[in-house]
Amino acid sequence: MEKKVKTIGVLSSGGDAPGMNAAIRAVVRTAISKGLHVMGIRRGYNGLLAGDMFEMNLRSVSDILHRGGTILYTARCPEFVTDEGVTKGRDMCLEMGIDGLVVIGGDGSFRGARDLSLKGIPCIGVTGTIDNDIASSEYTVGFDTALNTVVDMVDRLRDTSQSHDRCTVVEVMGRRCGDIALHAGIACGATSILVPEIPFDLDRDVIAKMNRTIRTGKQHFIIMVAEGVGGVEEMAKYIEEKSGVETRATILGHVQRGGSPSARDRIVASEMGHHAVELLKEGIGNRVVIYRASKVVDMDILEALNMKREFDEKLYEIANEISI
Ligand code: ADP
Ligand code: F6P
């Protein structure tokens, strides 16, 4: 017979993302309304191992829905990648009476959740990463806010780029995933979009395109580059040399991770947090809450982690075709 779930824990882990607070709020409120106790664990798996946690109530999550970052703080925890670390985490859950855990983060955090589930503590993963890089989910909490921040920043860059007849090479976040670059590239009318998923040639895909466009009268350019491609300073020098257009590089950096979450991120995070608690309440663990066909559903963590992420090549082609 399944053990009755009385107390659950919640933590945020890995890089923070706008909307994590909305997910925490939904977890706490859903759990309390279902008669459960909730322990808020600080700084991801670090807090779990150190027993750094506190009981949350309805008011612990007041006034956080609109705030970026995470009130539970977040961290990376190398110890949790070891078997001893996960065993220690399991023992801490038993000691603190935690019968299940909601882990808000990305794929790395979900690996930890899977390991802890296999040691007998049911865990549910909730997506929280600006990168949109979780293969099993069509959407990750934080992506929409980050994207809108990028669009706002690049619109500003475009103003100055246009006034000076310049080319601006912009680096946006995404180490292995070009989704921010692709979507922001379309939304900002970038001349070229360079992502780690698609091989490119600077002469063919940037310089030749700029030259064609110059002939039609355009004299300022945005080149959108994903962090995983890197090298934007050198790229800017090369573009200036080859095209004759004065070029600057801008790395947007961590500004993309902050700020008040968009309505979309607040709503998806709330749905996902709620769904996670419904599963835990039934004693179900080892699942990730994902977005599929515009619905919040769940699937086995291991199956989810084994999925290969597909880059939207069709959207990339569209971007290419309309950026002339
Ligand atoms: P994200 O969750 O955003 O992908 P990370 O990859 O940095 O972020 O992972 C966050 C944390 O998840 C790590 O610091 C570690 O504590 C835990 N983690 C990552 N990979 C594993 C793993 N293979 N096994 C157990 N825990 C892991
Ligand atoms: O995973 C989110 C992310 O913002 C990536 O886009 C980026 O590569 C990384 O985290 C940066 O991590 P850190 O905050 O450790 O510099």
XYZ file of C-alpha atoms and ligand atoms in Angstrom:
367
model
C 0.000 0.000 0.000
C 1.237 3.549 -0.843
C 2.440 5.563 2.166
C 0.036 8.421 2.925
C 1.566 11.747 1.848
C 1.348 14.346 4.628
C 4.229 16.720 3.961
C 5.868 17.755 0.720
C 8.998 19.799 0.038
C 9.603 22.324 -2.721
C 12.900 23.652 -4.055
C 14.242 25.571 -7.042
C 17.504 24.420 -8.622
C 19.903 25.337 -11.453
C 19.674 28.731 -13.180
C 16.754 30.839 -11.951
C 13.904 31.724 -14.280
C 11.071 34.271 -14.083
C 7.958 32.351 -13.074
C 9.664 30.137 -10.487
C 7.902 32.126 -7.762
C 4.544 31.566 -9.447
C 5.258 27.822 -9.435
C 6.264 27.888 -5.738
C 3.097 29.804 -4.892
C 0.918 27.297 -6.755
C 2.651 24.356 -5.039
C 2.177 25.853 -1.572
C -1.426 26.949 -2.074
C -2.514 23.694 -3.748
C -0.827 21.583 -1.093
C -2.345 23.529 1.803
C -5.793 23.433 0.246
C -5.434 19.640 -0.006
C -4.514 19.395 3.666
C -0.763 18.886 3.183
C 2.148 20.566 4.947
C 4.840 22.203 2.797
C 8.514 22.648 3.562
C 10.337 25.309 1.513
C 13.911 24.189 0.908
C 16.511 26.903 0.313
C 19.190 26.907 -2.408
C 18.206 23.757 -4.269
C 19.715 20.419 -3.304
C 22.256 22.253 -1.099
C 19.445 23.185 1.277
C 18.110 19.654 1.237
C 21.483 18.216 2.240
C 21.992 20.876 4.925
C 18.423 20.674 6.277
C 18.000 24.368 5.426
C 14.203 24.466 5.191
C 11.134 26.012 6.802
C 7.446 25.307 6.963
C 5.509 27.459 4.492
C 1.987 28.792 4.973
C -0.490 30.596 2.735
C 1.131 33.949 3.543
C 4.687 32.728 2.831
C 3.812 33.076 -0.841
C 1.886 36.369 -0.737
C 3.042 39.063 -3.149
C 5.525 36.900 -5.039
C 3.529 36.089 -8.188
C 4.869 39.137 -10.027
C 8.448 38.866 -8.792
C 11.371 37.495 -10.813
C 14.008 35.190 -9.308
C 13.004 32.690 -6.646
C 12.176 33.355 -2.990
C 13.661 29.938 -2.181
C 16.976 30.943 -3.812
C 18.657 28.529 -6.186
C 22.053 26.906 -6.537
C 24.002 24.168 -8.194
C 24.976 21.317 -5.887
C 27.857 19.122 -7.087
C 27.449 16.779 -4.088
C 23.997 15.756 -5.274
C 25.466 14.295 -8.462
C 27.060 11.534 -6.327
C 25.264 8.486 -4.933
C 26.316 9.460 -1.396
C 24.778 12.910 -1.926
C 21.439 11.503 -3.061
C 21.415 9.003 -0.152
C 22.049 11.890 2.235
C 19.159 13.770 0.579
C 16.874 10.748 1.050
C 17.878 10.470 4.727
C 17.201 14.162 5.255
C 13.707 13.780 3.727
C 13.024 10.881 6.110
C 14.337 12.875 9.079
C 12.260 15.962 8.224
C 9.152 13.916 7.393
C 9.146 14.938 3.715
C 7.081 12.371 1.803
C 7.481 13.919 -1.649
C 9.342 16.738 -3.367
C 8.644 19.255 -6.137
C 11.829 20.222 -7.993
C 11.602 23.358 -10.138
C 14.476 23.557 -12.631
C 15.877 22.104 -15.817
C 17.190 18.749 -17.030
C 20.087 18.665 -14.524
C 17.721 19.212 -11.619
C 15.410 16.513 -13.018
C 18.301 14.026 -12.969
C 18.612 14.673 -9.255
C 14.842 14.242 -8.884
C 15.002 10.920 -10.709
C 17.834 9.682 -8.456
C 15.976 10.676 -5.316
C 12.767 9.055 -6.603
C 14.694 5.817 -7.185
C 15.757 5.942 -3.523
C 12.134 6.042 -2.416
C 11.232 9.742 -2.182
C 8.637 10.544 -4.861
C 9.788 13.625 -6.790
C 8.054 15.674 -9.452
C 9.969 17.984 -11.813
C 8.470 21.297 -12.893
C 10.153 23.128 -15.780
C 11.901 26.362 -14.862
C 14.540 27.573 -17.292
C 14.671 30.462 -19.728
C 16.375 28.286 -22.370
C 13.288 26.309 -23.506
C 15.676 23.356 -23.780
C 13.715 20.508 -22.192
C 13.114 17.934 -24.922
C 9.919 16.531 -23.427
C 8.215 19.895 -23.038
C 7.092 22.281 -25.742
C 7.536 25.126 -23.301
C 9.593 25.904 -20.198
C 8.637 28.451 -17.551
C 10.748 31.597 -17.974
C 11.184 31.455 -21.743
C 8.482 33.966 -22.622
C 9.713 36.556 -20.123
C 13.337 36.183 -21.226
C 12.291 36.442 -24.855
C 10.362 39.644 -24.229
C 13.335 41.091 -22.347
C 15.563 40.308 -25.331
C 13.090 41.874 -27.747
C 12.943 45.030 -25.650
C 16.751 45.275 -25.443
C 17.310 44.561 -29.125
C 14.690 47.137 -30.152
C 16.870 49.651 -28.277
C 19.973 48.384 -30.023
C 18.209 48.731 -33.343
C 17.534 52.435 -32.680
C 21.206 53.217 -32.219
C 22.262 50.789 -34.944
C 19.980 52.528 -37.412
C 21.106 56.041 -36.427
C 24.734 55.107 -37.067
C 24.232 52.834 -40.107
C 25.832 50.038 -38.109
C 25.646 46.317 -37.742
C 25.015 45.010 -34.211
C 25.937 41.454 -33.284
C 23.879 40.425 -30.235
C 24.648 37.405 -28.080
C 21.660 35.965 -26.226
C 21.569 33.111 -23.699
C 21.366 29.442 -24.601
C 24.460 27.269 -24.295
C 23.126 24.279 -26.180
C 19.799 25.576 -27.353
C 19.143 28.292 -29.935
C 15.482 28.884 -29.092
C 15.935 32.333 -27.567
C 18.047 33.408 -30.557
C 15.613 31.953 -33.076
C 12.466 33.436 -31.573
C 14.048 36.778 -30.698
C 15.670 36.880 -34.143
C 12.256 36.667 -35.778
C 10.635 39.089 -33.355
C 13.434 41.645 -33.848
C 13.842 41.242 -37.610
C 17.446 40.015 -37.425
C 19.276 39.715 -40.745
C 20.908 36.437 -39.643
C 20.342 34.061 -36.741
C 23.212 31.802 -35.651
C 22.421 28.865 -33.368
C 24.393 25.824 -32.162
C 21.933 23.409 -33.820
C 22.513 24.647 -37.405
C 25.952 24.783 -39.035
C 26.702 28.153 -40.616
C 29.267 29.952 -42.709
C 29.854 33.627 -41.877
C 30.598 34.611 -45.497
C 27.538 32.882 -46.886
C 25.036 33.347 -44.066
C 25.953 36.805 -42.826
C 28.206 38.837 -45.162
C 26.565 37.800 -48.453
C 23.135 38.439 -46.942
C 24.187 41.865 -45.716
C 25.583 42.730 -49.139
C 22.370 41.681 -50.888
C 20.376 43.784 -48.441
C 22.685 46.787 -48.799
C 21.869 46.765 -52.533
C 18.170 47.145 -51.692
C 18.895 50.218 -49.585
C 19.226 48.898 -46.052
C 22.215 50.066 -44.038
C 21.784 48.733 -40.511
C 21.704 45.134 -39.348
C 21.028 42.924 -36.349
C 22.825 39.576 -36.214
C 21.366 37.367 -33.460
C 23.800 34.836 -32.005
C 23.114 32.148 -29.393
C 25.594 31.910 -26.513
C 26.450 28.350 -27.586
C 27.911 29.737 -30.818
C 29.914 32.393 -28.949
C 32.777 34.517 -30.245
C 30.702 37.634 -30.927
C 33.593 40.104 -30.503
C 35.707 38.360 -33.159
C 32.639 37.909 -35.301
C 31.933 41.660 -35.181
C 35.500 42.441 -36.274
C 35.274 39.965 -39.139
C 31.905 41.328 -40.297
C 33.200 44.914 -40.254
C 36.302 43.943 -42.222
C 34.435 41.934 -44.831
C 31.302 44.062 -45.257
C 32.732 47.521 -44.657
C 29.820 48.218 -42.270
C 30.845 49.525 -38.856
C 29.981 46.749 -36.389
C 29.542 46.452 -32.606
C 29.013 43.401 -30.422
C 26.686 43.313 -27.397
C 26.358 40.431 -24.930
C 23.004 40.722 -23.178
C 23.965 38.332 -20.350
C 22.091 37.846 -17.095
C 19.669 40.715 -17.655
C 17.735 38.038 -19.572
C 17.172 35.982 -16.425
C 15.569 38.681 -14.298
C 12.418 40.737 -14.269
C 8.757 40.315 -13.565
C 7.381 37.169 -15.231
C 5.071 37.592 -18.210
C 1.426 36.585 -17.942
C 2.205 33.419 -19.899
C 4.951 32.365 -17.487
C 2.776 33.078 -14.450
C -0.071 31.007 -15.870
C 1.977 28.001 -17.063
C 3.957 27.973 -13.781
C 0.727 28.044 -11.771
C -0.756 25.163 -13.772
C 2.447 23.128 -13.511
C 2.857 23.696 -9.764
C -0.752 22.671 -9.198
C -0.371 19.540 -11.329
C 2.801 18.512 -9.467
C 1.012 18.554 -6.108
C -1.941 16.582 -7.470
C 0.497 13.825 -8.458
C 2.372 13.840 -5.146
C -0.875 13.796 -3.170
C -1.640 10.485 -4.908
C 1.815 9.178 -3.948
C 2.964 9.391 -7.592
C 6.613 10.339 -8.157
C 9.374 10.114 -10.728
C 7.408 12.277 -13.194
C 8.020 15.595 -14.893
C 5.264 18.081 -15.529
C 5.460 19.202 -19.127
C 3.623 21.204 -21.768
C 2.333 19.123 -24.681
C -0.124 20.218 -27.372
C -0.804 23.331 -25.273
C -1.790 21.264 -22.241
C -0.052 20.610 -18.940
C 0.544 16.854 -18.612
C 3.188 14.603 -17.025
C 5.533 11.827 -18.049
C 8.176 9.504 -16.601
C 11.384 11.419 -15.777
C 13.748 8.902 -17.313
C 11.720 8.736 -20.519
C 11.708 12.545 -20.602
C 15.456 12.785 -20.029
C 16.116 10.298 -22.834
C 14.219 12.345 -25.398
C 16.199 14.249 -27.970
C 15.334 17.873 -28.402
C 14.220 18.863 -31.871
C 15.137 22.292 -33.136
C 12.367 23.984 -35.099
C 14.049 23.973 -38.518
C 10.882 25.086 -40.273
C 10.775 28.249 -38.167
C 14.469 28.777 -38.861
C 13.809 28.554 -42.618
C 10.951 31.023 -42.308
C 13.228 33.431 -40.421
C 15.800 33.122 -43.191
C 13.322 33.714 -45.960
C 11.732 36.824 -44.474
C 14.940 38.502 -43.341
C 16.022 39.807 -46.746
P 19.377 22.793 -14.670
O 18.478 22.112 -13.715
O 18.978 24.200 -14.943
O 19.634 21.966 -15.924
P 22.064 22.120 -13.701
O 22.409 21.247 -14.863
O 23.072 23.092 -13.222
O 20.783 23.012 -13.948
O 21.646 21.148 -12.506
C 21.223 21.671 -11.265
C 21.584 20.712 -10.168
O 20.938 19.457 -10.376
C 23.067 20.330 -10.099
O 23.841 21.298 -9.438
C 22.998 19.056 -9.284
O 22.787 19.327 -7.918
C 21.723 18.409 -9.836
N 22.116 17.462 -10.887
C 22.553 17.733 -12.128
N 22.881 16.610 -12.790
C 22.666 15.593 -11.938
C 22.829 14.170 -12.017
N 23.283 13.582 -13.122
N 22.493 13.442 -10.935
C 22.028 14.030 -9.808
N 21.861 15.359 -9.675
C 22.171 16.134 -10.714
O 20.254 27.594 -18.197
C 19.989 28.954 -18.096
C 21.222 29.772 -18.408
O 20.865 31.134 -18.262
C 21.860 29.533 -19.763
O 21.201 30.172 -20.832
C 23.241 30.066 -19.540
O 24.143 29.457 -20.416
C 23.513 29.679 -18.108
O 22.260 29.499 -17.486
C 24.326 30.688 -17.356
O 24.582 30.187 -16.093
P 25.208 31.027 -14.895
O 24.075 31.741 -14.239
O 25.822 30.002 -14.015
O 26.192 31.983 -15.488
